[in-house]
Backbone as JSON, one array per atom type, in Angstrom:
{
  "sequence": "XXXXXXXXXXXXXXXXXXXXXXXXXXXXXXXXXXXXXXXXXXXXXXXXXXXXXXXXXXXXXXXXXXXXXXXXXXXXXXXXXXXXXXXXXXXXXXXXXXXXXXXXXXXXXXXXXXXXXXXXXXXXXXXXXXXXXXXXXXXXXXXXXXXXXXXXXXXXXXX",
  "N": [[0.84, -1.19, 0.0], [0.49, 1.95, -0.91], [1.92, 5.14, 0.85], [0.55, 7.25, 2.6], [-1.23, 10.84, 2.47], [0.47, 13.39, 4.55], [-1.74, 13.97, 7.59], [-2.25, 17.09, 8.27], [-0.95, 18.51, 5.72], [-0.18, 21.22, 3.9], [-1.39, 22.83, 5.36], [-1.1, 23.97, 8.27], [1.31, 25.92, 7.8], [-0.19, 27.8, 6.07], [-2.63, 28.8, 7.41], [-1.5, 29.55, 9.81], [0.2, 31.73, 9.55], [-1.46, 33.29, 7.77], [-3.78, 34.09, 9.15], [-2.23, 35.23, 11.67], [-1.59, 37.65, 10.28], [-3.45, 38.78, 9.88], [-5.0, 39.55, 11.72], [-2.86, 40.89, 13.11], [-3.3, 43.05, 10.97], [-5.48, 44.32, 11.86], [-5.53, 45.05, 14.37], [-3.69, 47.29, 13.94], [-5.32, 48.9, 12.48], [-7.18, 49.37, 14.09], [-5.86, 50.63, 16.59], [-5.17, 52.97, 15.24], [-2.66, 52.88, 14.14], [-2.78, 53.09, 11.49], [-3.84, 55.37, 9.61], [-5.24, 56.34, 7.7], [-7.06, 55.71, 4.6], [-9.54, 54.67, 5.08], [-13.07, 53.76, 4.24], [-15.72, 54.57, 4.95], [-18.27, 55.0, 3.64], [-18.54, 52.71, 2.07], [-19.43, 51.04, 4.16], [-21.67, 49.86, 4.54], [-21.89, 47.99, 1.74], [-19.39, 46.3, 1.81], [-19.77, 45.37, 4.91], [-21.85, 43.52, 4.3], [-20.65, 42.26, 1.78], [-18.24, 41.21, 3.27], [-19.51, 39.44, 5.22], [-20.96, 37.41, 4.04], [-18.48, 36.38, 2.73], [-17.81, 35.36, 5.11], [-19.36, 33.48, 5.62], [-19.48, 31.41, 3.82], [-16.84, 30.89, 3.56], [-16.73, 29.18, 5.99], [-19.05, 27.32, 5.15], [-17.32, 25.84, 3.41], [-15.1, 24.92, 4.72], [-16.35, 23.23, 6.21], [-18.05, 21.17, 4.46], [-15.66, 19.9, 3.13], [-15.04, 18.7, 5.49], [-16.75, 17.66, 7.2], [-18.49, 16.39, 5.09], [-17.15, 15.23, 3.15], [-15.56, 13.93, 5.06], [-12.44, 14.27, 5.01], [-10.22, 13.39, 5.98], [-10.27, 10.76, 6.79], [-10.48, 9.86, 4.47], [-7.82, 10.6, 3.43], [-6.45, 8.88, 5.22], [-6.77, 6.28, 4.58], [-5.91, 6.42, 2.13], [-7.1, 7.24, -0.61], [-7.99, 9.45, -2.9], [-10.03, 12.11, -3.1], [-12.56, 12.99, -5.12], [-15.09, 14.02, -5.11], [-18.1, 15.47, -4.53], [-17.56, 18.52, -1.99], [-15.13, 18.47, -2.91], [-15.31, 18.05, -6.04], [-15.5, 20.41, -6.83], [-13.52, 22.51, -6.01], [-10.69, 22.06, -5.46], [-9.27, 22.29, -3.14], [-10.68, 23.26, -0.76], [-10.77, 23.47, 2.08], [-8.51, 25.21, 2.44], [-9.38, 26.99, 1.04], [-11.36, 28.09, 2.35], [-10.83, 29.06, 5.02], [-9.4, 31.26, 3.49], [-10.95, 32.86, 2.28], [-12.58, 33.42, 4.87], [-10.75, 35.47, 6.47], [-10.55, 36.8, 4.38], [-13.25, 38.35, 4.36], [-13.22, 39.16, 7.35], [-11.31, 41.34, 7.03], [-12.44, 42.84, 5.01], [-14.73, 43.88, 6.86], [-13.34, 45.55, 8.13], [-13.34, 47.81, 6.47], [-11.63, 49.38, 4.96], [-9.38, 50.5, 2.45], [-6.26, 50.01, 2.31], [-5.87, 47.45, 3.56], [-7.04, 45.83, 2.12], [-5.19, 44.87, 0.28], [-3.93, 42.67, 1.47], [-5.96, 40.15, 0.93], [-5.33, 39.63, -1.66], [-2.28, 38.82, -1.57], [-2.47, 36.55, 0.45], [-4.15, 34.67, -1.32], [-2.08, 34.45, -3.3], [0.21, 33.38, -2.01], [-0.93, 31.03, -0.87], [-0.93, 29.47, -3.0], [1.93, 29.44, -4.06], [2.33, 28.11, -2.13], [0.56, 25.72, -2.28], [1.64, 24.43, -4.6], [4.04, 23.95, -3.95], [4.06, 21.99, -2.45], [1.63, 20.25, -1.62], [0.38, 19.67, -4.31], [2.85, 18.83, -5.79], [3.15, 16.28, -3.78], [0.43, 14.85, -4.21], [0.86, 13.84, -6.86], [2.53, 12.81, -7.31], [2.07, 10.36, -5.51], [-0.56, 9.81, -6.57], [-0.4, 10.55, -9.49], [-1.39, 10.18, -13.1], [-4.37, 9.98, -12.54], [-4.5, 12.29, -10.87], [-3.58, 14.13, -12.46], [-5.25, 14.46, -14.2], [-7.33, 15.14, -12.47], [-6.65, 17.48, -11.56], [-6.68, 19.4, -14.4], [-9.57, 19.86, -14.02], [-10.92, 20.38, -12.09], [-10.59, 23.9, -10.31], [-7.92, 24.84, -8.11], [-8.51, 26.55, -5.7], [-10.76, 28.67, -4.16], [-10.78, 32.03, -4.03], [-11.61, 31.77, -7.76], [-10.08, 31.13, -11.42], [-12.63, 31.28, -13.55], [-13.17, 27.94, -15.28]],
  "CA": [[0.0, 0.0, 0.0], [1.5, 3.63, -1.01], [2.29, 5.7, 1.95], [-0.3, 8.36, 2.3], [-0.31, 12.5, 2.34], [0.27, 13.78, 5.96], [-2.79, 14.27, 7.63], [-2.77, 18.3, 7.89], [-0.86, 18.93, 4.71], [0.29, 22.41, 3.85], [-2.74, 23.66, 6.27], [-0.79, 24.92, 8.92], [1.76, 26.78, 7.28], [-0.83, 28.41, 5.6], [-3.22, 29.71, 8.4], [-0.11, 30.03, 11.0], [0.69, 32.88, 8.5], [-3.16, 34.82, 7.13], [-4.68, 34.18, 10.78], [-1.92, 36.61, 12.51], [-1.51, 38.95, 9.61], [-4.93, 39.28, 9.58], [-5.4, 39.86, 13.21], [-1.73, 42.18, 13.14], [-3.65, 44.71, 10.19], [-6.62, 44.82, 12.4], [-4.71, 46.03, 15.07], [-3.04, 48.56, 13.14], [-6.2, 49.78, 12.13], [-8.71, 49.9, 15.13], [-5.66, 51.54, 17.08], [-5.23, 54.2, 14.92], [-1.36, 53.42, 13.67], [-2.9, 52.78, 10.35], [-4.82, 56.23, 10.13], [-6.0, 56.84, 6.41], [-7.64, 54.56, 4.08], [-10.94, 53.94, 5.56], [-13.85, 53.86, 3.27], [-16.95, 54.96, 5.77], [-19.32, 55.19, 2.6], [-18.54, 51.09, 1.75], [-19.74, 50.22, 5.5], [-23.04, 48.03, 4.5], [-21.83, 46.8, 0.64], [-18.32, 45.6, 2.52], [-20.15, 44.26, 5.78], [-22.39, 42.52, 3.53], [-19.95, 41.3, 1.65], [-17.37, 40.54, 4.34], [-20.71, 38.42, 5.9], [-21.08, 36.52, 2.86], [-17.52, 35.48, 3.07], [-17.32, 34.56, 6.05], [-20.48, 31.81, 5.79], [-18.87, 30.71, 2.83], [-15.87, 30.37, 3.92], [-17.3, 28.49, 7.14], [-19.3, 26.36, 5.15], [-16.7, 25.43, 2.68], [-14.52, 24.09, 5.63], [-17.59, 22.23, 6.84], [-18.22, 20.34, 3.91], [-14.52, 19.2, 3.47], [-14.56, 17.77, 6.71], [-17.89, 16.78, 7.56], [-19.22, 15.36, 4.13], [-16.47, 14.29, 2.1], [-14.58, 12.96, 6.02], [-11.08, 14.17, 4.56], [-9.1, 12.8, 6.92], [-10.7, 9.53, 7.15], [-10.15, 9.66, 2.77], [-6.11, 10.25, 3.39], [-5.5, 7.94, 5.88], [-7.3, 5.67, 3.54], [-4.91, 6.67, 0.74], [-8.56, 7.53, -1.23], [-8.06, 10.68, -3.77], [-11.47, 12.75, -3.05], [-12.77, 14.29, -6.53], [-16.6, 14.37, -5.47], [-18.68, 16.57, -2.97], [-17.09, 19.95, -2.32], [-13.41, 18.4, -3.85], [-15.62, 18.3, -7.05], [-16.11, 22.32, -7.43], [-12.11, 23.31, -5.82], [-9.26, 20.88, -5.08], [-8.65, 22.87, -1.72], [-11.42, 23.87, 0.58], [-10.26, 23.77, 3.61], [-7.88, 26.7, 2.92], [-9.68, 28.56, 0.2], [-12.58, 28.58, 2.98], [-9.65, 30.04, 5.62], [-8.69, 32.39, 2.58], [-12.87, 33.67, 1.89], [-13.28, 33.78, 6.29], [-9.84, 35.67, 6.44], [-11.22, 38.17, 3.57], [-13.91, 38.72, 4.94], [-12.85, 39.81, 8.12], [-10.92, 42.09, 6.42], [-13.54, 43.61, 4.68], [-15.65, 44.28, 7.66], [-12.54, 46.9, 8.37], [-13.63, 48.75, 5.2], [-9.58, 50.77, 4.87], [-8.63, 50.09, 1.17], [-5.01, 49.16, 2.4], [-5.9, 46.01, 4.56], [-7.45, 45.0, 0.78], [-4.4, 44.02, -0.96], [-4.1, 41.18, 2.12], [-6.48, 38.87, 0.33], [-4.71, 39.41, -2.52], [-1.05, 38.28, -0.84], [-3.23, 35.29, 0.78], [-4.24, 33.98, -2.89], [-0.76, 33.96, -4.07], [1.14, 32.89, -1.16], [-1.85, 29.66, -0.81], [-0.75, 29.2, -4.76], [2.67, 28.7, -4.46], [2.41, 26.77, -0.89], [-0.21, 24.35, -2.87], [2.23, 23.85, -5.92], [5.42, 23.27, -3.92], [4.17, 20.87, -1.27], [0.43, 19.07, -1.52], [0.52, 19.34, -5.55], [4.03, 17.87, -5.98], [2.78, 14.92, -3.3], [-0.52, 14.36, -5.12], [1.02, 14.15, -8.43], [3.64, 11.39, -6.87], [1.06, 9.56, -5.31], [-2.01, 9.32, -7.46], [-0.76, 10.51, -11.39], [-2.59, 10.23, -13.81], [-5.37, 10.42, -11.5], [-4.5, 13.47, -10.46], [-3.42, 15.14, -13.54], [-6.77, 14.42, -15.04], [-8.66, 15.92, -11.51], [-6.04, 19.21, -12.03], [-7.45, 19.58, -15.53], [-11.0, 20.0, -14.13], [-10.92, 21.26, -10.77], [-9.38, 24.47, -9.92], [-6.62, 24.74, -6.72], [-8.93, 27.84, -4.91], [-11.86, 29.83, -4.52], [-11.31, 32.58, -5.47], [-10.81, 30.93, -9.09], [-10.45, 31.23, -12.19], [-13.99, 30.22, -14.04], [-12.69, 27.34, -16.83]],
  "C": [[0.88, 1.25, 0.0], [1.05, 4.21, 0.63], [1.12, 6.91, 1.38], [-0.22, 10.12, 2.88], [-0.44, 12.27, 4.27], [-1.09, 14.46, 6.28], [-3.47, 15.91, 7.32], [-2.18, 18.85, 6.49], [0.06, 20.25, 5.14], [-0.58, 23.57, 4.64], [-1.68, 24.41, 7.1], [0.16, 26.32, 8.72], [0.94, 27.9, 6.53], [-1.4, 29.27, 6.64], [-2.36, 29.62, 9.5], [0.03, 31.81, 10.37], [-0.75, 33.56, 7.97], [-3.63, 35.04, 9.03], [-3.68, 35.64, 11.54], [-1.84, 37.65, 11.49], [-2.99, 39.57, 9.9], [-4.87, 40.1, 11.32], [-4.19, 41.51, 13.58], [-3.06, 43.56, 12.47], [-5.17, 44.88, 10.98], [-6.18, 45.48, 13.69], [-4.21, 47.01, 15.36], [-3.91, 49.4, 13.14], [-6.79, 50.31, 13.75], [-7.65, 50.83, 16.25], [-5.05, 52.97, 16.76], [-3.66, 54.07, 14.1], [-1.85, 53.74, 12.27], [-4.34, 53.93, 10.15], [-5.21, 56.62, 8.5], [-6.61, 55.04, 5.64], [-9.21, 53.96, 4.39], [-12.14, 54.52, 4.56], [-15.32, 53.78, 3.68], [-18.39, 54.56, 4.7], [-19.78, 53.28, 1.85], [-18.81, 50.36, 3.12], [-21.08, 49.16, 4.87], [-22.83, 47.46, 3.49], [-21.09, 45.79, 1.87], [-18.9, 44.95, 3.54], [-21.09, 43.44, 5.06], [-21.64, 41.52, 2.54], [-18.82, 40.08, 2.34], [-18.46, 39.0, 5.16], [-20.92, 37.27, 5.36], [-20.29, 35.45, 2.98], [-17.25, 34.11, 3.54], [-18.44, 33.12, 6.13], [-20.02, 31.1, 5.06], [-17.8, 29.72, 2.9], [-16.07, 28.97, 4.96], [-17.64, 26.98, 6.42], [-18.5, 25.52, 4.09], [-15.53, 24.43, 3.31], [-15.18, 23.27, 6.36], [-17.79, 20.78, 6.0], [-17.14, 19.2, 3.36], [-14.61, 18.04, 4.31], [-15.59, 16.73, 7.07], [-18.96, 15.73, 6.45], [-18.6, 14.8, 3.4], [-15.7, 13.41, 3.12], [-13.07, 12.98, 5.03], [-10.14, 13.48, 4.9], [-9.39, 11.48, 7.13], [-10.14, 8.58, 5.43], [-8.4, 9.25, 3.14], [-5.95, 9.21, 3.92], [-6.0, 6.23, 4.79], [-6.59, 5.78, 2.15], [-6.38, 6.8, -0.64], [-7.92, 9.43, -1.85], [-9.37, 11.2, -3.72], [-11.29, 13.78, -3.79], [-14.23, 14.68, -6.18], [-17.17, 15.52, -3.93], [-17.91, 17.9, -3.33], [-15.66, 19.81, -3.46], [-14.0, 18.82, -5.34], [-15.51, 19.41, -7.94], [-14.88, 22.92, -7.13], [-11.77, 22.17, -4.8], [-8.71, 21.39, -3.4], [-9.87, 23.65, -0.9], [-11.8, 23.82, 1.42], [-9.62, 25.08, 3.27], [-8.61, 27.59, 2.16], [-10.88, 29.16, 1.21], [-11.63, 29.53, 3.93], [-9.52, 31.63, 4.87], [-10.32, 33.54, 2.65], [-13.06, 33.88, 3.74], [-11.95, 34.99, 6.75], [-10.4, 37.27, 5.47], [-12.36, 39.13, 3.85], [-14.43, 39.41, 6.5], [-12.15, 41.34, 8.22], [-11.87, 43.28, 5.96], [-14.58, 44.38, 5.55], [-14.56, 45.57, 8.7], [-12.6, 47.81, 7.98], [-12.44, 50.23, 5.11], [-9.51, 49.54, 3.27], [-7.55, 49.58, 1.57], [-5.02, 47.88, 2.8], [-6.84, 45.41, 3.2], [-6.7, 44.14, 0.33], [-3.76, 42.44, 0.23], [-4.64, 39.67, 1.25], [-6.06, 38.4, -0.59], [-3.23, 38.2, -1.95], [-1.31, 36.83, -0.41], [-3.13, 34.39, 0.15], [-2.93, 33.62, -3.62], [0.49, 33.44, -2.67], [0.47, 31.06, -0.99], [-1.09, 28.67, -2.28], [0.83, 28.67, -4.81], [2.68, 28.09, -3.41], [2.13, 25.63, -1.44], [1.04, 23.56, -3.68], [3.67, 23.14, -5.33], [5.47, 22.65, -2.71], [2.81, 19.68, -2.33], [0.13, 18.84, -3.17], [1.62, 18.32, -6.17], [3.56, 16.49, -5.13], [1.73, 13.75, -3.94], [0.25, 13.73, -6.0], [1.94, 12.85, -8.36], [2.81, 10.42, -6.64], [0.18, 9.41, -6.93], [-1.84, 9.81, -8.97], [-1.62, 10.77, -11.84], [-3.94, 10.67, -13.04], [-5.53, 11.74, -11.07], [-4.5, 14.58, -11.25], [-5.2, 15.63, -14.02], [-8.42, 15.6, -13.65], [-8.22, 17.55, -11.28], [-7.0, 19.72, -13.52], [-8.69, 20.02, -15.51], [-11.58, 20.56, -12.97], [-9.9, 22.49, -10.31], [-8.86, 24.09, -8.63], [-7.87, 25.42, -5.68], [-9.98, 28.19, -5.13], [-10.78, 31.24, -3.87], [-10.88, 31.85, -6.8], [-11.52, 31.06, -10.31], [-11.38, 30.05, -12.95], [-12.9, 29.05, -15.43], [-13.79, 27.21, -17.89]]
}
C-alpha cells in the first residue's frame, strides 16, 4: 500500500501565516497606527460582503470535513474528486482564505485590501510546492486528469 499525504498537509503553514496577519492589520487599524484609508461610505456593501464570506468560507470548511470525512479519505490513501473536492481541489484553505477576507472587509480601509490578494498567491505557491508535488507522486494520472478540471482555490479562475 502507497504511503499516504500527511494528515494536515500544507494547512498549517498556511493559516499560522493569514490568521496573525490578519489579526496584526486589524490592530493597526482599530488603534489608529494605520490612520488613512478607511472607506466609511462602503460600511453596509463591505459588511455585507465581508458576511457573505465569512459563511462561505465556514461552510466550505464544513463540507470538506464533515461530508467528504477528509481525513478519514487520506489515511485511507482515497483521492477525493466528489462533494465539495468536485467544485475546488482545496477547501479547507480557500474557505480560511474567503473567512480571512472577509474579516478584512468588515474593516472597510482600502489598504488592509491588498491582504487577500497576498493570501491567494502565497496559498498558490504553498499548494504547488508541497500538496501538488505529493498528489502528483502519489495518485498521477489520476491526479493530472482531476487538475485539468478542478481548480486549486476559490477565489478561481472560471474554466
Amino acid at each position: 500500500m502507497k504511503k499516504h499525504l500527511p494528515l494536515l498537509g500544507a494547512g498549517p503553514a498556511y493559516v499560522c501565516v493569514i490568521i496573525p496577519l490578519t489579526a496584526a492589520a486589524l490592530i493597526l487599524k482599530y488603534t489608529g497606527i494605520i490612520k488613512y484609508g478607511d472607506i466609511p461610505a462602503c460600511r453596509l456593501p463591505f459588511g455585507i460582503a465581508g458576511g457573505i464570506l465569512i459563511l462561505l468560507g465556514i461552510l466550505l470548511w464544513a463540507l470538506a470535513n464533515f461530508q467528504c470525512h477528509i481525513s478519514e479519505n487520506i489515511q485511507a490513501n482515497r483521492l477525493v474528486t466528489t462533494g465539495i473536492y468536485g467544485l475546488v481541489r482545496n477547501p479547507i484553505l480557500s474557505g480560511h482564505l474567503l473567512v480571512n477576507t472577509g474579516v478584512l472587509l468588515w474593516a472597510f480601509n482600502w489598504f488592509l485590501i491588498i491582504l487577500p490578494f497576498l493570501y491567494w498567491l502565497y496559498l498558490t505557491v504553498l499548494l504547488r510546492a508541497t500538496e501538488e508535488k505529493w498528489l502528483q507522486a502519489l495518485y498521477g494520472r489520476e491526479y493530472t486528469e482531476y487538475k485539468k478540471r478542478v481548480n486549486r482555490c476559490i477565489p478561481m479562475i472560471i474554466r
